[in-house]
Coordinates of N, CA, C and O in Angstrom, one line a residue:
X1 N 39.9 -15.0 -10.7 CA 38.9 -14.4 -10.0 C 38.1 -13.4 -10.8 O 36.9 -13.3 -10.6
X2 N 38.7 -12.7 -11.8 CA 38.0 -11.8 -12.6 C 37.1 -12.6 -13.6 O 36.0 -12.0 -13.9
X3 N 37.3 -13.8 -13.9 CA 36.5 -14.5 -14.7 C 35.1 -14.9 -13.9 O 34.1 -15.2 -14.6
X4 N 35.1 -14.9 -12.7 CA 34.0 -15.2 -11.9 C 33.1 -13.9 -11.7 O 32.0 -14.0 -11.7
X5 N 33.8 -12.8 -11.3 CA 33.1 -11.7 -10.8 C 32.3 -10.9 -11.9 O 31.2 -10.6 -11.7
X6 N 32.8 -10.9 -13.2 CA 32.2 -10.2 -14.2 C 30.8 -10.9 -14.7 O 29.8 -10.3 -14.7
X7 N 30.9 -12.2 -14.8 CA 29.7 -12.7 -15.2 C 28.5 -12.8 -14.0 O 27.4 -12.6 -14.3
X8 N 29.1 -12.7 -12.7 CA 28.1 -12.7 -11.6 C 27.4 -11.3 -11.7 O 26.4 -11.3 -11.3
X9 N 28.3 -10.3 -11.9 CA 27.7 -8.9 -12.0 C 26.7 -8.7 -13.1 O 25.6 -8.2 -12.9
X10 N 27.1 -9.2 -14.2 CA 26.2 -9.1 -15.3 C 24.7 -10.0 -15.0 O 23.7 -9.4 -15.4
X11 N 24.9 -11.2 -14.4 CA 23.8 -11.9 -14.2 C 22.8 -11.1 -13.1 O 21.6 -11.1 -13.2
X12 N 23.4 -10.4 -12.1 CA 22.6 -9.7 -11.2 C 22.0 -8.5 -11.8 O 20.7 -8.2 -11.6
X13 N 22.7 -7.8 -12.6 CA 22.0 -6.7 -13.4 C 20.9 -7.1 -14.2 O 19.9 -6.5 -14.3
X14 N 21.1 -8.2 -15.0 CA 20.0 -8.7 -15.9 C 18.8 -9.1 -15.1 O 17.7 -9.0 -15.4
X15 N 19.0 -9.7 -13.9 CA 17.9 -10.2 -13.0 C 17.1 -9.0 -12.6 O 15.9 -8.8 -12.6
X16 N 17.8 -8.0 -12.2 CA 17.2 -6.6 -11.8 C 16.4 -6.0 -12.8 O 15.3 -5.5 -12.7
X17 N 17.0 -5.9 -14.0 CA 16.3 -5.4 -15.2 C 15.0 -6.1 -15.5 O 14.0 -5.6 -15.8
X18 N 15.1 -7.4 -15.4 CA 13.8 -8.4 -15.8 C 12.7 -8.0 -14.7 O 11.7 -7.8 -15.1
X19 N 13.1 -7.9 -13.4 CA 12.0 -7.5 -12.5 C 11.4 -6.2 -12.6 O 10.2 -5.9 -12.4
X20 N 12.3 -5.2 -13.0 CA 11.9 -3.8 -13.2 C 10.9 -3.8 -14.4 O 9.8 -3.0 -14.3
X21 N 11.3 -4.5 -15.4 CA 10.4 -4.4 -16.6 C 9.1 -5.1 -16.4 O 8.0 -4.6 -16.8
X22 N 9.0 -6.1 -15.6 CA 7.8 -6.9 -15.3 C 6.9 -6.0 -14.4 O 5.7 -6.0 -14.6
X23 N 7.5 -5.3 -13.4 CA 6.6 -4.4 -12.6 C 6.0 -3.4 -13.3 O 4.9 -3.1 -13.2
X24 N 6.7 -2.7 -14.3 CA 6.0 -1.7 -15.1 C 4.9 -2.2 -15.9 O 3.9 -1.5 -16.2
X25 N 5.0 -3.4 -16.4 CA 3.9 -3.9 -17.2 C 2.6 -4.1 -16.5 O 1.5 -4.1 -16.9
X26 N 2.7 -4.4 -15.2 CA 1.6 -4.9 -14.4 C 0.8 -3.6 -13.7 O -0.2 -3.7 -13.2
X27 N 1.5 -2.4 -13.7 CA 0.9 -1.3 -13.1 C -0.3 -0.7 -13.9 O -0.1 -0.7 -15.2
X28 N -1.3 -0.2 -13.2 CA -2.3 0.4 -14.0 C -2.2 1.9 -14.0 O -1.5 2.5 -13.2
X29 N -2.6 2.5 -15.0 CA -2.5 3.8 -15.1 C -3.9 4.6 -15.4 O -4.6 4.1 -16.2
X30 N -4.2 5.5 -14.5 CA -5.4 6.3 -14.6 C -5.3 7.4 -15.7 O -4.5 8.2 -15.7
X31 N -6.2 7.4 -16.6 CA -6.3 8.3 -17.6 C -7.7 8.9 -17.9 O -8.8 8.2 -17.6
X32 N -7.8 10.0 -18.4 CA -9.1 10.6 -18.9 C -9.7 9.7 -20.0 O -9.0 9.4 -21.0
X33 N -10.9 9.5 -20.0 CA -11.6 8.6 -21.0 C -12.2 9.6 -22.2 O -12.5 10.7 -21.9
X34 N -11.9 9.0 -23.4 CA -12.4 9.8 -24.5 C -13.5 8.8 -25.2 O -13.2 7.6 -25.3
X35 N -14.5 9.5 -25.8 CA -15.5 8.8 -26.5 C -15.4 9.1 -28.0 O -14.8 10.1 -28.4
X36 N -15.9 8.2 -28.9 CA -15.8 8.5 -30.2 C -16.8 9.5 -30.5 O -17.9 9.6 -30.1
X37 N -16.4 10.6 -31.4 CA -17.3 11.7 -31.8 C -18.3 11.4 -32.7 O -18.2 10.5 -33.5
X38 N -19.4 12.1 -32.5 CA -20.6 11.8 -33.4 C -20.4 12.7 -34.7 O -19.4 13.5 -34.8
X39 N -21.2 12.7 -35.6 CA -21.1 13.6 -36.8 C -21.2 14.9 -36.4 O -21.9 15.5 -35.7
X40 N -20.1 15.7 -36.9 CA -19.9 17.0 -36.7 C -19.1 17.4 -35.5 O -18.8 18.6 -35.3
X41 N -18.5 16.4 -34.9 CA -17.8 16.5 -33.7 C -16.3 16.1 -34.1 O -16.1 15.6 -35.1
X42 N -15.4 16.4 -33.1 CA -14.1 15.8 -33.3 C -14.1 14.4 -33.3 O -15.1 13.7 -32.7
X43 N -13.1 13.7 -33.7 CA -12.9 12.3 -33.8 C -13.0 11.7 -32.4 O -13.7 10.7 -32.1
X44 N -12.4 12.3 -31.4 CA -12.3 11.9 -30.1 C -12.8 13.0 -29.2 O -12.2 14.2 -29.1
X45 N -13.7 12.9 -28.3 CA -14.2 13.8 -27.3 C -14.0 13.5 -26.0 O -14.2 12.4 -25.5
X46 N -13.4 14.4 -25.2 CA -13.0 14.2 -23.8 C -14.3 14.1 -22.9 O -15.2 14.8 -23.2
X47 N -14.2 13.3 -22.0 CA -15.3 13.0 -21.0 C -14.7 13.4 -19.7 O -13.6 13.4 -19.4
X48 N -15.6 13.6 -18.6 CA -15.1 14.1 -17.3 C -14.8 12.7 -16.5 O -14.5 12.9 -15.3
X49 N -14.8 11.5 -17.1 CA -14.5 10.4 -16.3 C -13.1 9.9 -16.4 O -12.5 9.9 -17.6
X50 N -12.6 9.4 -15.4 CA -11.1 8.7 -15.4 C -11.3 7.2 -15.5 O -12.2 6.7 -14.8
X51 N -10.4 6.6 -16.2 CA -10.5 5.1 -16.3 C -9.0 4.5 -16.3 O -8.1 5.3 -16.2
X52 N -9.0 3.3 -16.0 CA -7.6 2.5 -16.0 C -7.3 2.0 -17.3 O -8.2 1.7 -18.1
X53 N -6.0 1.8 -17.6 CA -5.6 1.2 -18.8 C -5.6 -0.4 -18.8 O -5.6 -1.0 -19.7
X54 N -5.8 -0.9 -17.5 CA -5.9 -2.3 -17.4 C -7.0 -2.6 -16.5 O -7.4 -1.8 -15.6
X55 N -7.7 -3.7 -16.7 CA -8.9 -4.1 -15.9 C -9.7 -5.2 -16.5 O -9.3 -5.8 -17.6
X56 N -11.0 -5.4 -16.0 CA -11.9 -6.3 -16.5 C -13.1 -5.7 -17.2 O -13.5 -6.0 -18.2
X57 N -13.7 -4.8 -16.2 CA -15.0 -4.2 -16.8 C -14.7 -2.9 -17.6 O -14.0 -2.0 -17.2
X58 N -15.2 -2.9 -18.8 CA -15.0 -1.8 -19.8 C -15.6 -0.5 -19.1 O -16.6 -0.5 -18.6
X59 N -14.9 0.6 -19.3 CA -15.2 1.9 -18.8 C -16.2 2.6 -19.8 O -16.0 2.7 -20.9
X60 N -17.3 3.0 -19.1 CA -18.3 3.6 -20.0 C -18.8 5.0 -19.3 O -18.7 5.2 -18.1
X61 N -19.4 5.8 -20.2 CA -19.9 7.2 -19.7 C -21.1 7.4 -20.6 O -21.0 7.5 -21.8
X62 N -22.3 7.6 -20.0 CA -23.5 7.9 -20.8 C -23.6 7.0 -22.0 O -24.1 7.4 -23.1
X63 N -23.4 5.7 -21.8 CA -23.7 4.7 -22.9 C -22.5 4.6 -23.8 O -22.6 3.8 -24.9
X64 N -21.5 5.3 -23.7 CA -20.3 5.3 -24.8 C -19.2 4.5 -24.0 O -18.8 4.7 -22.9
X65 N -18.5 3.7 -24.8 CA -17.4 3.0 -24.4 C -16.2 4.0 -24.5 O -16.1 4.7 -25.5
X66 N -15.4 4.2 -23.4 CA -14.4 5.1 -23.3 C -13.1 4.5 -23.8 O -12.8 3.3 -23.6
X67 N -12.3 5.3 -24.4 CA -11.0 4.9 -25.0 C -9.9 5.8 -24.7 O -10.1 6.9 -24.2
X68 N -8.6 5.2 -24.9 CA -7.5 6.0 -24.5 C -7.1 7.0 -25.8 O -7.2 6.5 -26.8
X69 N -6.7 8.2 -25.5 CA -6.4 9.1 -26.6 C -5.0 8.8 -27.1 O -3.9 8.8 -26.3
X70 N -4.8 8.3 -28.4 CA -3.4 8.2 -29.0 C -3.2 9.6 -29.6 O -3.8 10.5 -29.4
X71 N -2.1 9.6 -30.4 CA -1.8 10.8 -31.0 C -2.8 11.7 -31.8 O -3.0 12.8 -31.6
X72 N -3.5 10.9 -32.6 CA -4.6 11.4 -33.4 C -5.9 10.8 -33.5 O -6.8 11.1 -34.1
X73 N -6.0 9.7 -32.6 CA -7.3 8.9 -32.7 C -7.6 8.4 -31.2 O -6.7 8.3 -30.3
X74 N -8.8 7.8 -31.2 CA -9.2 7.1 -29.9 C -8.8 5.7 -30.1 O -9.2 5.0 -31.0
X75 N -7.8 5.3 -29.3 CA -7.2 3.9 -29.5 C -7.8 2.9 -28.6 O -9.0 2.4 -28.7
X76 N -7.0 2.3 -27.6 CA -7.3 1.2 -26.9 C -8.6 1.5 -25.9 O -8.7 2.7 -25.4
X77 N -9.4 0.5 -25.6 CA -10.5 0.6 -24.7 C -10.0 0.7 -23.4 O -9.0 0.0 -23.0
X78 N -10.7 1.5 -22.5 CA -10.2 1.8 -21.1 C -11.2 0.9 -20.2 O -12.2 0.4 -20.7
X79 N -10.7 0.7 -19.0 CA -11.5 0.0 -17.9 C -11.8 0.7 -16.7 O -11.2 1.7 -16.5
X80 N -12.8 0.3 -16.1 CA -13.4 1.0 -14.8 C -12.3 0.9 -13.8 O -11.5 0.0 -13.6
X81 N -12.2 2.0 -13.1 CA -11.2 2.2 -11.9 C -11.8 1.3 -10.8 O -12.9 1.3 -10.4
X82 N -10.9 0.3 -10.4 CA -11.2 -0.5 -9.2 C -10.6 0.0 -8.0 O -9.4 0.4 -7.9
X83 N -11.4 -0.1 -6.8 CA -10.8 0.5 -5.6 C -9.7 -0.3 -5.0 O -9.5 -1.4 -5.3

């Protein structure tokens, strides 16, 4: 009986972990958009616009493509918030 229960428990736990990991990948996160700084400005300049980390249409503000702030630079491109 023990030989059947342990593999079954491990299988159920692995399946649950796989679904939890997949759900986290598909969720969108709303973040403040940053634009690349001009000469004499910081490398990344905060804007008043919020954007999503996932999407189709690139998030822009006053003609600037907005990006996600990484530790020291403007990293990945952000996307427009969809209703």
